[in-house]
mmCIF file with all atom_site columns, C-alpha atoms in Angstrom:
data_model
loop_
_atom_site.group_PDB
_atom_site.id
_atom_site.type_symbol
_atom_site.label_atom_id
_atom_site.label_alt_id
_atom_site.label_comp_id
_atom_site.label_asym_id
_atom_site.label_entity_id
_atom_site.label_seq_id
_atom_site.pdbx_PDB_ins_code
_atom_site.Cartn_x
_atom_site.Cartn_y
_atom_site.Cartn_z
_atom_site.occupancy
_atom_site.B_iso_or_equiv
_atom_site.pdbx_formal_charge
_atom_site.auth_seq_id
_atom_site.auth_comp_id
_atom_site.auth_asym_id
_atom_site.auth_atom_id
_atom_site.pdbx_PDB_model_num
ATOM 1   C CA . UNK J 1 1   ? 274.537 163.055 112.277 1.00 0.00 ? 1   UNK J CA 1
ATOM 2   C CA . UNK J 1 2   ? 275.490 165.654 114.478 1.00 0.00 ? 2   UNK J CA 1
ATOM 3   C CA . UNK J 1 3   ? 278.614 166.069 116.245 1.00 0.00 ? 3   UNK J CA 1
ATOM 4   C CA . UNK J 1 4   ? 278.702 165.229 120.038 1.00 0.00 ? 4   UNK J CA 1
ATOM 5   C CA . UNK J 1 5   ? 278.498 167.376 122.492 1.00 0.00 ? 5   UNK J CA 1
ATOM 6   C CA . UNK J 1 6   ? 281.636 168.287 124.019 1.00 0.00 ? 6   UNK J CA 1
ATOM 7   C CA . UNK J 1 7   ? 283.947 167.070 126.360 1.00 0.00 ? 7   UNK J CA 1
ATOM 8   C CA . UNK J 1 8   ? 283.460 169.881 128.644 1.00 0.00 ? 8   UNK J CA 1
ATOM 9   C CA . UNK J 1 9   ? 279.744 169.529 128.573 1.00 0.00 ? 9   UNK J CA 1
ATOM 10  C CA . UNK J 1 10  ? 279.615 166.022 129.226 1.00 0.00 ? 10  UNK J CA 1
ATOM 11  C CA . UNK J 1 11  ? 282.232 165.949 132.436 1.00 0.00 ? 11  UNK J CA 1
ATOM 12  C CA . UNK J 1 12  ? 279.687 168.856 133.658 1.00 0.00 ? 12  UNK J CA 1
ATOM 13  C CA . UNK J 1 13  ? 276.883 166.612 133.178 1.00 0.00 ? 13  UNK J CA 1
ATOM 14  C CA . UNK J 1 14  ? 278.418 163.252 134.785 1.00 0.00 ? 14  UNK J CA 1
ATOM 15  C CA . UNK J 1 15  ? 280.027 165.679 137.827 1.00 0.00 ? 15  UNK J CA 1
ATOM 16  C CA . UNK J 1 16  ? 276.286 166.432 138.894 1.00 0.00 ? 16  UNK J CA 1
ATOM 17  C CA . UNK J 1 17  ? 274.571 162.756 138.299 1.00 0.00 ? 17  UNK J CA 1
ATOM 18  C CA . UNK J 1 18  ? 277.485 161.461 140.374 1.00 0.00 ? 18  UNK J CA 1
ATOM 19  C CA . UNK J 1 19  ? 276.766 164.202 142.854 1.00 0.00 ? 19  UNK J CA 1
ATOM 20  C CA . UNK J 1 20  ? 272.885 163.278 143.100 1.00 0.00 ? 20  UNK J CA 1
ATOM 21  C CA . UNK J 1 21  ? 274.131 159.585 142.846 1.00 0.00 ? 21  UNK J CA 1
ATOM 22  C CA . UNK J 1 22  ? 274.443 159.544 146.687 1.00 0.00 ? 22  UNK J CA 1
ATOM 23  C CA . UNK J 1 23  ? 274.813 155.646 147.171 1.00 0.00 ? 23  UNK J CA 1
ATOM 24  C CA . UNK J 1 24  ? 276.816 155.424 144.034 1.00 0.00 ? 24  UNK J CA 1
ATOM 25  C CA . UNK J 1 25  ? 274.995 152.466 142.195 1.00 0.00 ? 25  UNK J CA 1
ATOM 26  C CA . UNK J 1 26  ? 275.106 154.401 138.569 1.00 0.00 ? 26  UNK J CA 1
ATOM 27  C CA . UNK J 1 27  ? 271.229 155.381 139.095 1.00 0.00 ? 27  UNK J CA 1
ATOM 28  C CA . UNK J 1 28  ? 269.225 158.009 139.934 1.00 0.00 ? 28  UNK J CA 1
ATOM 29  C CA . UNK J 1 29  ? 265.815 157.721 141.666 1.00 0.00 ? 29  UNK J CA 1
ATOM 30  C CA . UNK J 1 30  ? 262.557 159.295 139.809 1.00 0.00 ? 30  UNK J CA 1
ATOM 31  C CA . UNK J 1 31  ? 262.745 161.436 143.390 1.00 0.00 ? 31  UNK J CA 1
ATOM 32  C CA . UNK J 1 32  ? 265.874 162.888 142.533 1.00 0.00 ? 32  UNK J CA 1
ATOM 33  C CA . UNK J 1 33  ? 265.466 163.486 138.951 1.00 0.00 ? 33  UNK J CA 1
ATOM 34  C CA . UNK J 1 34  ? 263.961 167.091 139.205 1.00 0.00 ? 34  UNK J CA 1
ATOM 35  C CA . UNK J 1 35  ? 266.747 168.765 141.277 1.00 0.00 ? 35  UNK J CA 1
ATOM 36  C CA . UNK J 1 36  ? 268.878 167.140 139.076 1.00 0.00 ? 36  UNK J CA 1
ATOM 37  C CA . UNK J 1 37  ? 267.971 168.610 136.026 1.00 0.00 ? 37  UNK J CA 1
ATOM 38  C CA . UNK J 1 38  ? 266.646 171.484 137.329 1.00 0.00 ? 38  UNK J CA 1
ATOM 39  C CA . UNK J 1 39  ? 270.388 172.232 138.948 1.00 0.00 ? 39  UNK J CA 1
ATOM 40  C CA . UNK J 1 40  ? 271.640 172.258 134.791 1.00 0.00 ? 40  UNK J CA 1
ATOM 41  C CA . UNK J 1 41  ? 269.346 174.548 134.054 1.00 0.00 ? 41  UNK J CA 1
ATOM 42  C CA . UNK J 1 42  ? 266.543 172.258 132.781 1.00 0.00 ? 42  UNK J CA 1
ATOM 43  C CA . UNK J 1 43  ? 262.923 172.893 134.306 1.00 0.00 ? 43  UNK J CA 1
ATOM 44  C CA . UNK J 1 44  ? 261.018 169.581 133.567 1.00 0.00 ? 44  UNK J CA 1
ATOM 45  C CA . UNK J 1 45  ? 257.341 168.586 134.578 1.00 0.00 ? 45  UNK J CA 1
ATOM 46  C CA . UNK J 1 46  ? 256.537 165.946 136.814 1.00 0.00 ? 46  UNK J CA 1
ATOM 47  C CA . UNK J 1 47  ? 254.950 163.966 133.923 1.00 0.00 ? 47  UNK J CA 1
ATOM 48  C CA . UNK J 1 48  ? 258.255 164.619 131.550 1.00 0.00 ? 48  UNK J CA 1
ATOM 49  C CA . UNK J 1 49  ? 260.229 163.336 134.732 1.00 0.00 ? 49  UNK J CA 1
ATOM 50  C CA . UNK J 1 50  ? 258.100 159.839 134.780 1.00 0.00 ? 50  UNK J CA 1
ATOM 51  C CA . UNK J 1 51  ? 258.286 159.725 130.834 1.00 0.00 ? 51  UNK J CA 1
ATOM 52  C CA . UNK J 1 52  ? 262.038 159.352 131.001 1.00 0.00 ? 52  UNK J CA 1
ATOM 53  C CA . UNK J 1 53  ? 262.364 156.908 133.452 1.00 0.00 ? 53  UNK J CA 1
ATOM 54  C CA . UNK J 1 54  ? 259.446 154.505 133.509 1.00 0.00 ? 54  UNK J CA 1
ATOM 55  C CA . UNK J 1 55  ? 261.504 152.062 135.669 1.00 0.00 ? 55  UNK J CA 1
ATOM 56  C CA . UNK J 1 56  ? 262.123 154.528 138.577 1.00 0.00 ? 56  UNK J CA 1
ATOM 57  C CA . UNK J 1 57  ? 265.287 155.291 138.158 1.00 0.00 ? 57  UNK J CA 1
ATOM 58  C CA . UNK J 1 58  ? 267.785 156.760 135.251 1.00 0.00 ? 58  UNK J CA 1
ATOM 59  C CA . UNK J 1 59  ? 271.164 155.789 134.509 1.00 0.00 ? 59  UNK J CA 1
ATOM 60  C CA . UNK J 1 60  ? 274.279 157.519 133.668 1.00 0.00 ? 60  UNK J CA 1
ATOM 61  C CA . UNK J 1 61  ? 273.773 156.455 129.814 1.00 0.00 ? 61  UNK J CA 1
ATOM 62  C CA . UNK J 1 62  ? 270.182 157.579 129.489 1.00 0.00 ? 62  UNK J CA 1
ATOM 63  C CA . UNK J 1 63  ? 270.929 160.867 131.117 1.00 0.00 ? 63  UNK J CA 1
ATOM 64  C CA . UNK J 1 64  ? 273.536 161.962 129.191 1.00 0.00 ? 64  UNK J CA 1
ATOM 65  C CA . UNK J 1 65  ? 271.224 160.263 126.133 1.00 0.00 ? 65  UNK J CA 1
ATOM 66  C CA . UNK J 1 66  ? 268.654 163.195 126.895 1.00 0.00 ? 66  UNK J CA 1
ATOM 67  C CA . UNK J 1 67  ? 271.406 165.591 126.989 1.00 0.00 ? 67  UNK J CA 1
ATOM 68  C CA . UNK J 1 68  ? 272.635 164.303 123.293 1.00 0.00 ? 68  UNK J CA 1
ATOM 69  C CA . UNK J 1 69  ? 269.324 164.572 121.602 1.00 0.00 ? 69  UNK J CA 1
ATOM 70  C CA . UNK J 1 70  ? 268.494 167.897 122.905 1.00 0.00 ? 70  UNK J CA 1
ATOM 71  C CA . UNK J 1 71  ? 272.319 169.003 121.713 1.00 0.00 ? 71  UNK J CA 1
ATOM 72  C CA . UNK J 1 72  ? 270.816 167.147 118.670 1.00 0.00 ? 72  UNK J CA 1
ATOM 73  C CA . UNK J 1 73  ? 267.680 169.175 118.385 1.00 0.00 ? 73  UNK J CA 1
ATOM 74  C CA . UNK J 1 74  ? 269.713 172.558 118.791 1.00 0.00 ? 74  UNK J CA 1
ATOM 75  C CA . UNK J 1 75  ? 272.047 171.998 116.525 1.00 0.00 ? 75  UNK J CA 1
ATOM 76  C CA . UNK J 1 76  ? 268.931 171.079 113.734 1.00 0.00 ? 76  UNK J CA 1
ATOM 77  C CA . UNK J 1 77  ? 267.802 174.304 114.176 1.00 0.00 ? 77  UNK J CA 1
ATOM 78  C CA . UNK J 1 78  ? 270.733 176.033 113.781 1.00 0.00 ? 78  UNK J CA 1
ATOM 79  C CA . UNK J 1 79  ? 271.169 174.159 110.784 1.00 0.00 ? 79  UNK J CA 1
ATOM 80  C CA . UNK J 1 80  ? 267.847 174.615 109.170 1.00 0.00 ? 80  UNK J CA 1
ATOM 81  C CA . UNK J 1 81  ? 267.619 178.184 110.575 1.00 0.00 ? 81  UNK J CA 1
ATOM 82  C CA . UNK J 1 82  ? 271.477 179.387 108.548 1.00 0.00 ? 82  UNK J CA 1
ATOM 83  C CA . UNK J 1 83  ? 270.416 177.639 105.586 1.00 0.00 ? 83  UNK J CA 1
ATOM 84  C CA . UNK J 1 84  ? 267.202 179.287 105.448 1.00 0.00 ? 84  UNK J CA 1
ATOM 85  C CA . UNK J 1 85  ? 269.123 182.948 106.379 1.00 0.00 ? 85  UNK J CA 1
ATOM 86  C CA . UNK J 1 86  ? 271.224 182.324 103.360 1.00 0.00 ? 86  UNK J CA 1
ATOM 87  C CA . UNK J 1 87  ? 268.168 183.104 101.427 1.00 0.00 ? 87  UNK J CA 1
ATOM 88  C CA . UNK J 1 88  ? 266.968 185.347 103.312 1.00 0.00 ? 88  UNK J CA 1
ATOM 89  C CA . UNK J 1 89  ? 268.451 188.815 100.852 1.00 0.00 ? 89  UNK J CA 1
ATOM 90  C CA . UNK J 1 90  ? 267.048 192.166 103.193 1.00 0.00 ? 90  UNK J CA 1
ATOM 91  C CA . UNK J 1 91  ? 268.127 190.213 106.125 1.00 0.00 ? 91  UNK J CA 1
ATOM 92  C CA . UNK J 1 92  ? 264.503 190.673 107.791 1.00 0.00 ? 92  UNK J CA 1
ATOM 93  C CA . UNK J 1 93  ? 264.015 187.018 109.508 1.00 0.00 ? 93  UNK J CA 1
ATOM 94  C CA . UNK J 1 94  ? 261.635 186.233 106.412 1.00 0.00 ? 94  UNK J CA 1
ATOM 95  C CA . UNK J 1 95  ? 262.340 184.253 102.828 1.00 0.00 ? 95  UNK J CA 1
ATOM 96  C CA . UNK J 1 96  ? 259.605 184.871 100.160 1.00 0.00 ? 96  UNK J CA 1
ATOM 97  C CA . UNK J 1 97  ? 257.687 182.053 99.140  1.00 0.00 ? 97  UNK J CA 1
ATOM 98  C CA . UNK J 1 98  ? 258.613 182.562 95.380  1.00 0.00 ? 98  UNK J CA 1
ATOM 99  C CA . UNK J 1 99  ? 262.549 182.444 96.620  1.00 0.00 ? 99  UNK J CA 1
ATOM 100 C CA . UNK J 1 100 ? 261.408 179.096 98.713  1.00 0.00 ? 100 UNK J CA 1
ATOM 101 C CA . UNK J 1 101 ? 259.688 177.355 95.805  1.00 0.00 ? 101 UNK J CA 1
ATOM 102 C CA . UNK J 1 102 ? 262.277 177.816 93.351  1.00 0.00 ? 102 UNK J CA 1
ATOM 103 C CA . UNK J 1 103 ? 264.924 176.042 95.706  1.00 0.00 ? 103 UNK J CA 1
ATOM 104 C CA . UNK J 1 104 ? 262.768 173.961 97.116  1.00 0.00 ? 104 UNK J CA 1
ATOM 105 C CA . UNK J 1 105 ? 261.812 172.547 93.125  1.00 0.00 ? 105 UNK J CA 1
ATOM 106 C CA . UNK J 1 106 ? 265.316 172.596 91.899  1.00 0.00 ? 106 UNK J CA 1
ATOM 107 C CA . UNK J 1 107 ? 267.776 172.285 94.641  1.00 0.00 ? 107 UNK J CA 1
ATOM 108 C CA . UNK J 1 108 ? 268.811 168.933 96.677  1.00 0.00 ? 108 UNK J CA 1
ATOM 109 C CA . UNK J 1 109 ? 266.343 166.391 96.907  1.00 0.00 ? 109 UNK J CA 1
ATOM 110 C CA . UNK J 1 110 ? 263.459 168.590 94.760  1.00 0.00 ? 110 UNK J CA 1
ATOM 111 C CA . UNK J 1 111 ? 260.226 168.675 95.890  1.00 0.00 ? 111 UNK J CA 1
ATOM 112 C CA . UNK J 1 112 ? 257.147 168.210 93.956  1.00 0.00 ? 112 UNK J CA 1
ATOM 113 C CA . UNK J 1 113 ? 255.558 171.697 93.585  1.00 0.00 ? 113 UNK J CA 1
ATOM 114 C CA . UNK J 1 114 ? 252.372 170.432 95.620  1.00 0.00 ? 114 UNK J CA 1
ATOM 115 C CA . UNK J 1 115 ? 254.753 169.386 98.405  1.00 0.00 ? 115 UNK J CA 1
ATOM 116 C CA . UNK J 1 116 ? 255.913 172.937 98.128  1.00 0.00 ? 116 UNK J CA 1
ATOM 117 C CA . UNK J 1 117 ? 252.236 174.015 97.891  1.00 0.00 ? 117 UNK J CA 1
ATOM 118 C CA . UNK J 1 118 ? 251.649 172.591 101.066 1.00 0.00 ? 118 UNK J CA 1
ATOM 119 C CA . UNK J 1 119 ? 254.505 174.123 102.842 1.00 0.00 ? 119 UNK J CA 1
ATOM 120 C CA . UNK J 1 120 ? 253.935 177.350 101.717 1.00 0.00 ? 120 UNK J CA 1
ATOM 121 C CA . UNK J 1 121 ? 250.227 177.236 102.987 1.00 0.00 ? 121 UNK J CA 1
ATOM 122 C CA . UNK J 1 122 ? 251.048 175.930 106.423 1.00 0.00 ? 122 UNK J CA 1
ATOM 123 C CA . UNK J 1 123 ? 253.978 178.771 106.925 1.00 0.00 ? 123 UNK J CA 1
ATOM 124 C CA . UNK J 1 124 ? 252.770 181.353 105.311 1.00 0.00 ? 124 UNK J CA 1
ATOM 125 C CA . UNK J 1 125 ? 254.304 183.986 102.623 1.00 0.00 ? 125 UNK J CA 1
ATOM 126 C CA . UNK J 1 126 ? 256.845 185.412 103.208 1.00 0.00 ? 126 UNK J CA 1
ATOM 127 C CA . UNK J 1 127 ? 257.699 182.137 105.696 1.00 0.00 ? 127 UNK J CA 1
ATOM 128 C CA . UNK J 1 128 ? 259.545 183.352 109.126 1.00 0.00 ? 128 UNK J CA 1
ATOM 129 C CA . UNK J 1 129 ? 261.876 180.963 109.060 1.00 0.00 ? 129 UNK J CA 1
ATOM 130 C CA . UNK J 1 130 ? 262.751 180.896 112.278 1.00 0.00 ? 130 UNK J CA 1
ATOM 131 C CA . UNK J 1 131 ? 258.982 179.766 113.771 1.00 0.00 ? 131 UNK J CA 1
ATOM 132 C CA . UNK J 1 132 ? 259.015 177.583 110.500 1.00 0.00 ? 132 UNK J CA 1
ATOM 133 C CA . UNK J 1 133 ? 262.113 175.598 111.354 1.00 0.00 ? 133 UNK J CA 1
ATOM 134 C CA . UNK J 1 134 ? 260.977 175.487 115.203 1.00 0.00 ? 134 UNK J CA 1
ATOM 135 C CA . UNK J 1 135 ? 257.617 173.685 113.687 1.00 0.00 ? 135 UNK J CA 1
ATOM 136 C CA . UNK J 1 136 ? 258.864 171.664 111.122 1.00 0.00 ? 136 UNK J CA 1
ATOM 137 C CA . UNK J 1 137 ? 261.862 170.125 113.882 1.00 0.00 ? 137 UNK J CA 1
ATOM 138 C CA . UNK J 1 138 ? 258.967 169.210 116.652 1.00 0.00 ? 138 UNK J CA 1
ATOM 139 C CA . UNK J 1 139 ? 257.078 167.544 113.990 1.00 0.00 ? 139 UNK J CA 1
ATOM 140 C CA . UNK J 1 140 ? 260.048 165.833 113.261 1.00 0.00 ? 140 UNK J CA 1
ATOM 141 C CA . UNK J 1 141 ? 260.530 164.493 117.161 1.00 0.00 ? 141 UNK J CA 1
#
């Protein structure tokens, strides 16, 4: 698991629901959703806005819920993205396939060379990692 986001961050983030929680129940209305987000920087679609809140309005909890799992989501790729750089030896945003199979087969949790097969055909060789870790996280989500 990833570590929380942090205290900063979070005060930011309750500062503007409480200042878009105008009767102060705790809740936001679907209505009021879009400014909201959109005044942190965050530019969703009418249909993402009605996916998060289904009941009309979001709470506190689930807002700062969407906050956490995109913190999450960064954070994966930063991850995946470094430990891919480490074998990455000219430094040129690529790791070559041979390189990725013989970690892949002997490091960690090994993976079967057909797994490995497969990976290699879907990213490509040499694999930018970068555009490989961005796919293989929103297949993950």
């Amino acid at each position: 698991m990833t570590e929380p986001i942090p205290g900063e961050q979070i005060e930011e983030y309750r500062q503007a629901f409480g200042f878009f929680d105008k009767q102060k129940t705790g809740r936001i209305l679907a209505a009021d959703l879009g400014p909201l987000f959109r005044s942190l920087g965050e530019n969703l679609s009418d249909h993402q806005l009605q996916q998060m809140c289904p009941g009309g309005n979001m709470d506190l909890n689930q807002f700062l819920g969407y906050w956490q799992a995109k913190w999450e989501r960064s954070h994966a790729y930063d991850t995946v993205v470094n430990a891919f750089r480490f074998f990455d030896f000219e430094n040129s945003g690529y790791v070559r396939g041979e390189t990725l199979r013989r970690v892949l087969t002997t490091l960690g949790q090994p993976l079967s060379n057909q797994e490995v097969d497969n990976l290699l055909r879907d990213a490509g060789d040499p694999v930018n990692y970068q555009q490989f870790a961005q796919k293989m996280l929103s297949k993950a989500t």
